[in-house]
Short mmCIF file of C-alpha atoms in Angstrom, two decimals:
data_model
loop_
_atom_site.label_atom_id
_atom_site.label_comp_id
_atom_site.label_asym_id
_atom_site.label_seq_id
_atom_site.Cartn_x
_atom_site.Cartn_y
_atom_site.Cartn_z
CA MET A 1 0.00 0.00 0.00
CA ASN A 2 1.14 3.49 -0.75
CA LEU A 3 0.30 6.55 1.30
CA ARG A 4 0.20 10.13 0.19
CA HIS A 5 -0.51 13.00 2.52
CA PHE A 6 -2.40 16.09 1.52
CA MET A 7 -2.74 19.06 3.84
CA PHE A 8 -5.51 21.55 3.91
CA LEU A 9 -5.79 24.46 6.30
CA MET A 10 -8.95 25.38 8.07
CA ALA A 11 -8.85 29.04 8.93
CA MET A 12 -11.41 31.04 10.84
CA LEU A 13 -11.25 34.50 9.30
CA ALA A 14 -13.88 36.93 10.50
CA GLY A 15 -15.97 33.91 11.44
CA ALA A 16 -15.64 32.01 8.15
CA LEU A 17 -14.09 28.55 8.20
CA MET A 18 -12.41 27.62 4.93
CA PHE A 19 -10.22 24.87 3.52
CA ALA A 20 -7.26 26.13 1.53
CA SER A 21 -6.00 23.37 -0.69
CA SER A 22 -3.66 22.51 -3.50
CA PRO A 23 -3.43 19.32 -5.57
CA ALA A 24 -1.19 16.52 -4.35
CA GLU A 25 -0.03 13.40 -6.13
CA ALA A 26 -1.29 10.06 -4.82
CA ALA A 27 0.13 6.65 -5.59
CA CYS A 28 -1.82 3.75 -7.08
CA ALA A 29 -1.96 0.10 -6.17
CA PRO A 30 1.02 -2.05 -7.05
CA LEU A 31 0.76 -3.55 -10.54
CA SER A 32 -1.23 -0.59 -11.84
CA LEU A 33 -0.15 2.63 -13.45
CA CYS A 34 -2.11 5.74 -12.80
CA SER A 35 -1.98 9.40 -12.02
CA CYS A 36 -4.02 10.74 -9.10
CA THR A 37 -4.75 14.08 -7.49
CA VAL A 38 -6.49 14.97 -4.24
CA THR A 39 -8.16 18.34 -3.66
CA ALA A 40 -10.34 19.83 -0.92
CA SER A 41 -12.93 22.60 -1.17
CA GLY A 42 -13.69 25.31 1.36
CA VAL A 43 -16.03 25.06 4.32
CA SER A 44 -17.58 28.33 5.38
CA PHE A 45 -19.41 28.38 8.70
CA GLY A 46 -20.07 32.09 8.44
CA ASN A 47 -19.97 34.04 11.69
CA TYR A 48 -20.07 32.01 14.90
CA ASN A 49 -22.65 33.43 17.31
CA VAL A 50 -21.73 32.60 20.93
CA VAL A 51 -25.34 32.98 22.15
CA ASN A 52 -26.93 30.82 19.44
CA ALA A 53 -28.43 27.66 21.00
CA SER A 54 -27.96 25.63 17.80
CA PRO A 55 -24.67 24.26 16.46
CA THR A 56 -23.11 25.90 13.43
CA ASP A 57 -22.96 23.45 10.49
CA SER A 58 -21.38 23.58 7.05
CA THR A 59 -19.83 21.29 4.45
CA GLY A 60 -16.80 20.95 2.23
CA THR A 61 -15.42 18.21 0.00
CA VAL A 62 -12.44 15.96 -0.56
CA ARG A 63 -12.06 14.84 -4.18
CA VAL A 64 -9.90 11.95 -5.41
CA GLN A 65 -9.29 11.79 -9.17
CA CYS A 66 -7.25 9.04 -10.82
CA THR A 67 -6.60 8.18 -14.43
CA LEU A 68 -5.80 4.48 -14.65
CA LEU A 69 -3.45 3.34 -17.38
CA VAL A 70 -3.74 -0.31 -16.38
CA ALA A 71 -7.26 -0.82 -15.06
CA LEU A 72 -7.55 -2.96 -11.94
CA ALA A 73 -10.39 -3.21 -9.48
CA GLY A 74 -9.48 -1.96 -6.05
CA SER A 75 -10.24 0.48 -3.31
CA PHE A 76 -8.82 3.48 -1.51
CA THR A 77 -9.31 4.97 1.94
CA VAL A 78 -9.41 8.61 2.95
CA ASP A 79 -8.35 9.49 6.49
CA LEU A 80 -8.36 12.87 8.24
CA SER A 81 -5.91 13.74 11.01
CA THR A 82 -6.83 15.01 14.48
CA GLY A 83 -5.46 18.50 13.83
CA SER A 84 -4.07 20.57 16.70
CA SER A 85 -6.22 18.84 19.35
CA GLY A 86 -4.43 15.50 19.00
CA THR A 87 -7.73 13.64 19.42
CA TYR A 88 -10.74 12.75 17.31
CA ALA A 89 -13.07 13.19 20.29
CA GLN A 90 -12.97 16.96 19.82
CA ARG A 91 -10.96 18.87 17.25
CA THR A 92 -10.08 22.45 18.10
CA LEU A 93 -9.69 25.71 16.25
CA ARG A 94 -7.18 27.98 17.95
CA ASN A 95 -6.63 31.70 18.21
CA GLY A 96 -3.66 32.14 20.53
CA PRO A 97 -4.79 30.75 23.90
CA SER A 98 -8.48 30.74 22.84
CA VAL A 99 -10.00 27.45 21.66
CA LEU A 100 -13.18 26.80 19.67
CA ASP A 101 -14.34 23.14 19.58
CA TYR A 102 -15.48 21.67 16.27
CA ASN A 103 -15.46 18.36 14.44
CA LEU A 104 -15.62 16.80 10.98
CA TYR A 105 -17.98 13.96 10.09
CA THR A 106 -18.57 11.38 7.36
CA ASP A 107 -22.38 11.63 7.50
CA VAL A 108 -24.99 14.36 7.25
CA ALA A 109 -26.40 13.45 10.70
CA ARG A 110 -22.92 14.20 12.09
CA THR A 111 -22.76 10.99 14.12
CA GLN A 112 -19.58 9.46 12.61
CA ILE A 113 -16.42 11.47 13.24
CA TRP A 114 -14.13 11.35 10.20
CA GLY A 115 -10.69 10.17 11.25
CA ASN A 116 -8.54 7.10 10.58
CA GLY A 117 -10.65 4.39 12.22
CA SER A 118 -9.04 4.77 15.65
CA GLY A 119 -10.29 6.50 18.80
CA GLY A 120 -13.94 6.03 17.83
CA SER A 121 -13.46 7.67 14.43
CA PHE A 122 -14.47 6.37 11.02
CA ARG A 123 -12.59 6.31 7.75
CA ILE A 124 -14.04 6.45 4.26
CA THR A 125 -13.33 3.55 1.92
CA ARG A 126 -14.34 3.67 -1.73
CA ASN A 127 -14.20 0.76 -4.18
CA PHE A 128 -13.62 1.02 -7.89
CA THR A 129 -13.86 -1.55 -10.66
CA ALA A 130 -11.94 -2.00 -13.89
CA LEU A 131 -12.42 1.53 -15.15
CA LEU A 132 -10.14 3.90 -16.97
CA SER A 133 -10.64 6.63 -14.40
CA VAL A 134 -11.83 7.28 -10.86
CA ASP A 135 -13.40 10.58 -9.83
CA GLN A 136 -15.00 10.47 -6.42
CA THR A 137 -16.01 13.38 -4.22
CA MET A 138 -16.70 12.87 -0.53
CA THR A 139 -18.56 15.45 1.52
CA VAL A 140 -16.96 16.67 4.74
CA TYR A 141 -19.66 17.59 7.27
CA GLY A 142 -18.43 20.18 9.76
CA ARG A 143 -19.97 21.28 13.05
CA ILE A 144 -19.05 23.86 15.66
CA ARG A 145 -20.97 23.02 18.82
CA ALA A 146 -23.18 25.70 20.34
CA GLY A 147 -22.64 27.60 23.56
CA GLN A 148 -18.91 28.24 23.39
CA ASN A 149 -17.97 31.57 24.94
CA VAL A 150 -14.91 32.57 22.92
CA PRO A 151 -13.51 35.98 22.02
CA ALA A 152 -13.84 37.26 18.47
CA GLY A 153 -10.89 36.59 16.22
CA SER A 154 -9.34 34.33 13.60
CA TYR A 155 -9.27 30.67 14.62
CA SER A 156 -7.45 27.97 12.64
CA ASP A 157 -6.46 24.32 12.55
CA THR A 158 -4.58 22.15 10.05
CA ILE A 159 -5.93 18.76 8.95
CA ILE A 160 -3.89 16.25 6.96
CA VAL A 161 -5.79 14.09 4.47
CA THR A 162 -4.19 10.69 3.86
CA VAL A 163 -5.25 8.69 0.80
CA THR A 164 -4.21 5.02 0.88
CA TYR A 165 -4.36 2.76 -2.20
#
C-alpha cells in the first residue's frame, strides 16, 4: 500500500471557516499505473454566534481523481488527522490561547467522526472496478458546537488528508 498525505488548512477568518487546498499526487496500487490528485474545497461556517443555542454546520469536500493506465479493481481509503487537538473526540480551532471546539464527520447526521478508524473515528473507503478513471467526491460535514464563549478573532487548525491505495 502506498500513502500520500495532503494538507488543507482550516482558517477562521472573520468567522468564516475555509479549507485552503492545493493538488497533491497520490500513488496507485502495485501492478497498476495511474496518475491521481487529491483536492479539498472550502467550508464556510459564516460568523459564529456565541449565544446561538444551535450548532453551526457547514460542508466541504475531498475529491480523489485518478486516471488508470492499467485498469484494476481496487479500493482506496481517505483518512483525516486530528489536527491541533491531538484527538478525534474533539478537534479544536485555535486563536492564541483561545480554543473553539469543532469536528468533521462522514455523515450528514454528524454521528460518525471522520478520522482514521481509531479512537472512535471512522474512515471512508471507496471501491472502484476495472475503469479507466476514478473521480470520487466525498462530503466533509463540519460542526461547531453551540454555547462556546470565545472571544472574536481568527481561529485555525490544520488537517492532513491521507489517501491510501
